[in-house]
Amino acid sequence: MFTFTETLRTSRRDEMIDITRQVKSLAARSEVQDGIAIIYCPHTTAGITIQENADPDVKHDILMRLDEVYPWEHPKYRHAEGNTASHLKALTTGTSQTVLIDGGDLQLGRWQGIYFCEFDGPRTRTYMVKILQG
């Protein structure tokens, strides 16, 4: 069992950062051939998702729709920090993803990438990757 903590710096209030390469590298460092990788975000205003990584317009469209569904300002929001929308977006994406490891490789689909989703940036953030032997 291996646990890694990674740090990244976000640059905008809302963005999706492709962390696939970093997670693949951590899986390789672990030398686990058959198991799982759990990618976890310990923040309430950010999340982890698996999405298409071939067309950058997909990230644009996802962030656009999340903004439409959860606008930054709403007359009925009561949270004093003023970032209710970021909490709702994080609730929607979730805090973790699990990826199978087979033959030492992450079993992602052809078009899939792993993304850290920032919804209250810019900030310095962390995410954790736990690699478990199967």
mmCIF file with all atom_site columns, C-alpha atoms in Angstrom:
data_model
loop_
_atom_site.group_PDB
_atom_site.id
_atom_site.type_symbol
_atom_site.label_atom_id
_atom_site.label_alt_id
_atom_site.label_comp_id
_atom_site.label_asym_id
_atom_site.label_entity_id
_atom_site.label_seq_id
_atom_site.pdbx_PDB_ins_code
_atom_site.Cartn_x
_atom_site.Cartn_y
_atom_site.Cartn_z
_atom_site.occupancy
_atom_site.B_iso_or_equiv
_atom_site.pdbx_formal_charge
_atom_site.auth_seq_id
_atom_site.auth_comp_id
_atom_site.auth_asym_id
_atom_site.auth_atom_id
_atom_site.pdbx_PDB_model_num
ATOM 1   C CA . MET A 1 1   ? 0.000   0.000  0.000   1.00 0.00 ? 1   MET A CA 1
ATOM 2   C CA . PHE A 1 2   ? 1.362   3.399  -0.999  1.00 0.00 ? 2   PHE A CA 1
ATOM 3   C CA . THR A 1 3   ? -0.021  6.854  -0.238  1.00 0.00 ? 3   THR A CA 1
ATOM 4   C CA . PHE A 1 4   ? 1.225   9.919  -2.088  1.00 0.00 ? 4   PHE A CA 1
ATOM 5   C CA . THR A 1 5   ? 0.258   13.550 -1.476  1.00 0.00 ? 5   THR A CA 1
ATOM 6   C CA . GLU A 1 6   ? 0.626   15.905 -4.414  1.00 0.00 ? 6   GLU A CA 1
ATOM 7   C CA . THR A 1 7   ? 0.411   19.707 -4.461  1.00 0.00 ? 7   THR A CA 1
ATOM 8   C CA . LEU A 1 8   ? -0.736  21.906 -7.304  1.00 0.00 ? 8   LEU A CA 1
ATOM 9   C CA . ARG A 1 9   ? -1.424  25.592 -7.817  1.00 0.00 ? 9   ARG A CA 1
ATOM 10  C CA . THR A 1 10  ? -4.634  26.583 -9.548  1.00 0.00 ? 10  THR A CA 1
ATOM 11  C CA . SER A 1 11  ? -4.826  29.785 -11.559 1.00 0.00 ? 11  SER A CA 1
ATOM 12  C CA . ARG A 1 12  ? -8.540  30.536 -11.940 1.00 0.00 ? 12  ARG A CA 1
ATOM 13  C CA . ARG A 1 13  ? -11.701 30.344 -9.856  1.00 0.00 ? 13  ARG A CA 1
ATOM 14  C CA . ASP A 1 14  ? -12.996 27.415 -11.938 1.00 0.00 ? 14  ASP A CA 1
ATOM 15  C CA . GLU A 1 15  ? -10.717 25.066 -13.836 1.00 0.00 ? 15  GLU A CA 1
ATOM 16  C CA . MET A 1 16  ? -10.077 21.425 -14.583 1.00 0.00 ? 16  MET A CA 1
ATOM 17  C CA . ILE A 1 17  ? -6.430  20.379 -14.358 1.00 0.00 ? 17  ILE A CA 1
ATOM 18  C CA . ASP A 1 18  ? -5.374  17.137 -16.035 1.00 0.00 ? 18  ASP A CA 1
ATOM 19  C CA . ILE A 1 19  ? -3.468  15.090 -13.431 1.00 0.00 ? 19  ILE A CA 1
ATOM 20  C CA . THR A 1 20  ? -3.451  11.830 -15.409 1.00 0.00 ? 20  THR A CA 1
ATOM 21  C CA . ARG A 1 21  ? 0.292   11.872 -16.083 1.00 0.00 ? 21  ARG A CA 1
ATOM 22  C CA . GLN A 1 22  ? 1.085   12.460 -12.400 1.00 0.00 ? 22  GLN A CA 1
ATOM 23  C CA . VAL A 1 23  ? -1.214  9.639  -11.250 1.00 0.00 ? 23  VAL A CA 1
ATOM 24  C CA . LYS A 1 24  ? 0.280   7.260  -13.846 1.00 0.00 ? 24  LYS A CA 1
ATOM 25  C CA . SER A 1 25  ? 3.750   8.170  -12.596 1.00 0.00 ? 25  SER A CA 1
ATOM 26  C CA . LEU A 1 26  ? 2.770   7.449  -8.995  1.00 0.00 ? 26  LEU A CA 1
ATOM 27  C CA . ALA A 1 27  ? 1.282   4.105  -9.985  1.00 0.00 ? 27  ALA A CA 1
ATOM 28  C CA . ALA A 1 28  ? 4.534   3.228  -11.758 1.00 0.00 ? 28  ALA A CA 1
ATOM 29  C CA . ARG A 1 29  ? 6.591   4.273  -8.697  1.00 0.00 ? 29  ARG A CA 1
ATOM 30  C CA . SER A 1 30  ? 4.516   1.957  -6.534  1.00 0.00 ? 30  SER A CA 1
ATOM 31  C CA . GLU A 1 31  ? 5.385   -1.004 -8.788  1.00 0.00 ? 31  GLU A CA 1
ATOM 32  C CA . VAL A 1 32  ? 1.903   -2.449 -8.124  1.00 0.00 ? 32  VAL A CA 1
ATOM 33  C CA . GLN A 1 33  ? 0.984   -4.678 -11.071 1.00 0.00 ? 33  GLN A CA 1
ATOM 34  C CA . ASP A 1 34  ? -2.578  -5.555 -10.084 1.00 0.00 ? 34  ASP A CA 1
ATOM 35  C CA . GLY A 1 35  ? -4.622  -3.296 -7.836  1.00 0.00 ? 35  GLY A CA 1
ATOM 36  C CA . ILE A 1 36  ? -6.401  0.031  -7.641  1.00 0.00 ? 36  ILE A CA 1
ATOM 37  C CA . ALA A 1 37  ? -5.525  3.703  -7.450  1.00 0.00 ? 37  ALA A CA 1
ATOM 38  C CA . ILE A 1 38  ? -7.782  5.919  -5.375  1.00 0.00 ? 38  ILE A CA 1
ATOM 39  C CA . ILE A 1 39  ? -7.457  9.610  -6.167  1.00 0.00 ? 39  ILE A CA 1
ATOM 40  C CA . TYR A 1 40  ? -8.877  11.763 -3.357  1.00 0.00 ? 40  TYR A CA 1
ATOM 41  C CA . CYS A 1 41  ? -9.413  15.510 -2.894  1.00 0.00 ? 41  CYS A CA 1
ATOM 42  C CA . PRO A 1 42  ? -9.444  16.699 0.765   1.00 0.00 ? 42  PRO A CA 1
ATOM 43  C CA . HIS A 1 43  ? -11.142 20.033 -0.028  1.00 0.00 ? 43  HIS A CA 1
ATOM 44  C CA . THR A 1 44  ? -14.824 21.014 0.146   1.00 0.00 ? 44  THR A CA 1
ATOM 45  C CA . THR A 1 45  ? -14.623 23.395 -2.825  1.00 0.00 ? 45  THR A CA 1
ATOM 46  C CA . ALA A 1 46  ? -12.736 21.165 -5.267  1.00 0.00 ? 46  ALA A CA 1
ATOM 47  C CA . GLY A 1 47  ? -13.184 17.663 -6.648  1.00 0.00 ? 47  GLY A CA 1
ATOM 48  C CA . ILE A 1 48  ? -11.821 14.817 -8.730  1.00 0.00 ? 48  ILE A CA 1
ATOM 49  C CA . THR A 1 49  ? -13.410 13.525 -11.920 1.00 0.00 ? 49  THR A CA 1
ATOM 50  C CA . ILE A 1 50  ? -12.648 11.324 -14.894 1.00 0.00 ? 50  ILE A CA 1
ATOM 51  C CA . GLN A 1 51  ? -13.580 12.897 -18.201 1.00 0.00 ? 51  GLN A CA 1
ATOM 52  C CA . GLU A 1 52  ? -12.629 13.093 -21.861 1.00 0.00 ? 52  GLU A CA 1
ATOM 53  C CA . ASN A 1 53  ? -9.131  14.467 -22.326 1.00 0.00 ? 53  ASN A CA 1
ATOM 54  C CA . ALA A 1 54  ? -8.957  14.646 -26.132 1.00 0.00 ? 54  ALA A CA 1
ATOM 55  C CA . ASP A 1 55  ? -11.008 17.789 -26.807 1.00 0.00 ? 55  ASP A CA 1
ATOM 56  C CA . PRO A 1 56  ? -10.402 20.831 -24.537 1.00 0.00 ? 56  PRO A CA 1
ATOM 57  C CA . ASP A 1 57  ? -13.884 22.085 -25.373 1.00 0.00 ? 57  ASP A CA 1
ATOM 58  C CA . VAL A 1 58  ? -15.290 19.371 -23.107 1.00 0.00 ? 58  VAL A CA 1
ATOM 59  C CA . LYS A 1 59  ? -13.687 21.056 -20.061 1.00 0.00 ? 59  LYS A CA 1
ATOM 60  C CA . HIS A 1 60  ? -15.040 24.408 -21.245 1.00 0.00 ? 60  HIS A CA 1
ATOM 61  C CA . ASP A 1 61  ? -18.545 23.008 -21.681 1.00 0.00 ? 61  ASP A CA 1
ATOM 62  C CA . ILE A 1 62  ? -18.545 21.270 -18.289 1.00 0.00 ? 62  ILE A CA 1
ATOM 63  C CA . LEU A 1 63  ? -17.395 24.393 -16.452 1.00 0.00 ? 63  LEU A CA 1
ATOM 64  C CA . MET A 1 64  ? -19.888 26.528 -18.392 1.00 0.00 ? 64  MET A CA 1
ATOM 65  C CA . ARG A 1 65  ? -22.830 24.293 -17.465 1.00 0.00 ? 65  ARG A CA 1
ATOM 66  C CA . LEU A 1 66  ? -21.755 24.058 -13.830 1.00 0.00 ? 66  LEU A CA 1
ATOM 67  C CA . ASP A 1 67  ? -21.734 27.864 -13.740 1.00 0.00 ? 67  ASP A CA 1
ATOM 68  C CA . GLU A 1 68  ? -25.217 27.938 -15.242 1.00 0.00 ? 68  GLU A CA 1
ATOM 69  C CA . VAL A 1 69  ? -26.578 25.374 -12.788 1.00 0.00 ? 69  VAL A CA 1
ATOM 70  C CA . TYR A 1 70  ? -24.715 26.842 -9.801  1.00 0.00 ? 70  TYR A CA 1
ATOM 71  C CA . PRO A 1 71  ? -24.251 30.589 -10.367 1.00 0.00 ? 71  PRO A CA 1
ATOM 72  C CA . TRP A 1 72  ? -21.660 32.308 -8.197  1.00 0.00 ? 72  TRP A CA 1
ATOM 73  C CA . GLU A 1 73  ? -24.267 34.710 -6.827  1.00 0.00 ? 73  GLU A CA 1
ATOM 74  C CA . HIS A 1 74  ? -27.809 33.792 -5.901  1.00 0.00 ? 74  HIS A CA 1
ATOM 75  C CA . PRO A 1 75  ? -30.201 35.838 -3.755  1.00 0.00 ? 75  PRO A CA 1
ATOM 76  C CA . LYS A 1 76  ? -31.059 32.838 -1.552  1.00 0.00 ? 76  LYS A CA 1
ATOM 77  C CA . TYR A 1 77  ? -27.493 31.720 -0.751  1.00 0.00 ? 77  TYR A CA 1
ATOM 78  C CA . ARG A 1 78  ? -26.795 32.113 2.987   1.00 0.00 ? 78  ARG A CA 1
ATOM 79  C CA . HIS A 1 79  ? -23.211 30.830 3.380   1.00 0.00 ? 79  HIS A CA 1
ATOM 80  C CA . ALA A 1 80  ? -21.213 33.745 4.823   1.00 0.00 ? 80  ALA A CA 1
ATOM 81  C CA . GLU A 1 81  ? -18.023 33.027 2.849   1.00 0.00 ? 81  GLU A CA 1
ATOM 82  C CA . GLY A 1 82  ? -19.882 33.660 -0.399  1.00 0.00 ? 82  GLY A CA 1
ATOM 83  C CA . ASN A 1 83  ? -18.678 30.502 -2.127  1.00 0.00 ? 83  ASN A CA 1
ATOM 84  C CA . THR A 1 84  ? -21.785 28.336 -2.013  1.00 0.00 ? 84  THR A CA 1
ATOM 85  C CA . ALA A 1 85  ? -21.513 27.677 -5.755  1.00 0.00 ? 85  ALA A CA 1
ATOM 86  C CA . SER A 1 86  ? -18.078 26.110 -5.280  1.00 0.00 ? 86  SER A CA 1
ATOM 87  C CA . HIS A 1 87  ? -19.431 23.753 -2.612  1.00 0.00 ? 87  HIS A CA 1
ATOM 88  C CA . LEU A 1 88  ? -22.285 22.694 -4.896  1.00 0.00 ? 88  LEU A CA 1
ATOM 89  C CA . LYS A 1 89  ? -19.923 22.091 -7.830  1.00 0.00 ? 89  LYS A CA 1
ATOM 90  C CA . ALA A 1 90  ? -17.653 19.982 -5.616  1.00 0.00 ? 90  ALA A CA 1
ATOM 91  C CA . LEU A 1 91  ? -20.693 18.025 -4.439  1.00 0.00 ? 91  LEU A CA 1
ATOM 92  C CA . THR A 1 92  ? -21.523 17.330 -8.089  1.00 0.00 ? 92  THR A CA 1
ATOM 93  C CA . THR A 1 93  ? -18.054 16.122 -9.117  1.00 0.00 ? 93  THR A CA 1
ATOM 94  C CA . GLY A 1 94  ? -17.309 14.226 -5.931  1.00 0.00 ? 94  GLY A CA 1
ATOM 95  C CA . THR A 1 95  ? -14.164 13.939 -3.859  1.00 0.00 ? 95  THR A CA 1
ATOM 96  C CA . SER A 1 96  ? -12.605 10.801 -5.326  1.00 0.00 ? 96  SER A CA 1
ATOM 97  C CA . GLN A 1 97  ? -12.250 8.399  -8.215  1.00 0.00 ? 97  GLN A CA 1
ATOM 98  C CA . THR A 1 98  ? -11.024 4.812  -8.307  1.00 0.00 ? 98  THR A CA 1
ATOM 99  C CA . VAL A 1 99  ? -9.047  3.437  -11.246 1.00 0.00 ? 99  VAL A CA 1
ATOM 100 C CA . LEU A 1 100 ? -8.074  -0.187 -11.768 1.00 0.00 ? 100 LEU A CA 1
ATOM 101 C CA . ILE A 1 101 ? -4.413  -1.077 -12.260 1.00 0.00 ? 101 ILE A CA 1
ATOM 102 C CA . ASP A 1 102 ? -3.622  -4.054 -14.493 1.00 0.00 ? 102 ASP A CA 1
ATOM 103 C CA . GLY A 1 103 ? -0.137  -4.987 -15.631 1.00 0.00 ? 103 GLY A CA 1
ATOM 104 C CA . GLY A 1 104 ? 1.142   -1.886 -13.844 1.00 0.00 ? 104 GLY A CA 1
ATOM 105 C CA . ASP A 1 105 ? -0.998  0.417  -16.028 1.00 0.00 ? 105 ASP A CA 1
ATOM 106 C CA . LEU A 1 106 ? -4.017  2.515  -15.112 1.00 0.00 ? 106 LEU A CA 1
ATOM 107 C CA . GLN A 1 107 ? -7.058  1.110  -16.879 1.00 0.00 ? 107 GLN A CA 1
ATOM 108 C CA . LEU A 1 108 ? -8.448  4.316  -18.337 1.00 0.00 ? 108 LEU A CA 1
ATOM 109 C CA . GLY A 1 109 ? -10.523 4.372  -21.487 1.00 0.00 ? 109 GLY A CA 1
ATOM 110 C CA . ARG A 1 110 ? -9.026  5.723  -24.698 1.00 0.00 ? 110 ARG A CA 1
ATOM 111 C CA . TRP A 1 111 ? -10.422 9.220  -24.199 1.00 0.00 ? 111 TRP A CA 1
ATOM 112 C CA . GLN A 1 112 ? -10.372 9.372  -20.390 1.00 0.00 ? 112 GLN A CA 1
ATOM 113 C CA . GLY A 1 113 ? -8.241  11.596 -18.201 1.00 0.00 ? 113 GLY A CA 1
ATOM 114 C CA . ILE A 1 114 ? -8.194  12.244 -14.462 1.00 0.00 ? 114 ILE A CA 1
ATOM 115 C CA . TYR A 1 115 ? -8.917  15.850 -13.497 1.00 0.00 ? 115 TYR A CA 1
ATOM 116 C CA . PHE A 1 116 ? -8.520  17.930 -10.387 1.00 0.00 ? 116 PHE A CA 1
ATOM 117 C CA . CYS A 1 117 ? -11.486 20.325 -10.455 1.00 0.00 ? 117 CYS A CA 1
ATOM 118 C CA . GLU A 1 118 ? -10.974 23.718 -8.843  1.00 0.00 ? 118 GLU A CA 1
ATOM 119 C CA . PHE A 1 119 ? -14.124 25.646 -7.990  1.00 0.00 ? 119 PHE A CA 1
ATOM 120 C CA . ASP A 1 120 ? -12.853 28.323 -5.573  1.00 0.00 ? 120 ASP A CA 1
ATOM 121 C CA . GLY A 1 121 ? -9.430  29.356 -6.815  1.00 0.00 ? 121 GLY A CA 1
ATOM 122 C CA . PRO A 1 122 ? -6.862  30.366 -7.378  1.00 0.00 ? 122 PRO A CA 1
ATOM 123 C CA . ARG A 1 123 ? -5.350  28.389 -4.518  1.00 0.00 ? 123 ARG A CA 1
ATOM 124 C CA . THR A 1 124 ? -2.633  25.969 -3.594  1.00 0.00 ? 124 THR A CA 1
ATOM 125 C CA . ARG A 1 125 ? -4.304  22.571 -3.349  1.00 0.00 ? 125 ARG A CA 1
ATOM 126 C CA . THR A 1 126 ? -3.419  19.002 -2.525  1.00 0.00 ? 126 THR A CA 1
ATOM 127 C CA . TYR A 1 127 ? -4.747  15.668 -3.646  1.00 0.00 ? 127 TYR A CA 1
ATOM 128 C CA . MET A 1 128 ? -3.864  12.180 -2.458  1.00 0.00 ? 128 MET A CA 1
ATOM 129 C CA . VAL A 1 129 ? -3.316  8.988  -4.381  1.00 0.00 ? 129 VAL A CA 1
ATOM 130 C CA . LYS A 1 130 ? -3.483  5.652  -2.590  1.00 0.00 ? 130 LYS A CA 1
ATOM 131 C CA . ILE A 1 131 ? -2.251  2.628  -4.516  1.00 0.00 ? 131 ILE A CA 1
ATOM 132 C CA . LEU A 1 132 ? -3.498  -0.726 -3.231  1.00 0.00 ? 132 LEU A CA 1
ATOM 133 C CA . GLN A 1 133 ? -2.191  -4.123 -4.288  1.00 0.00 ? 133 GLN A CA 1
ATOM 134 C CA . GLY A 1 134 ? -5.008  -6.347 -5.601  1.00 0.00 ? 134 GLY A CA 1
#
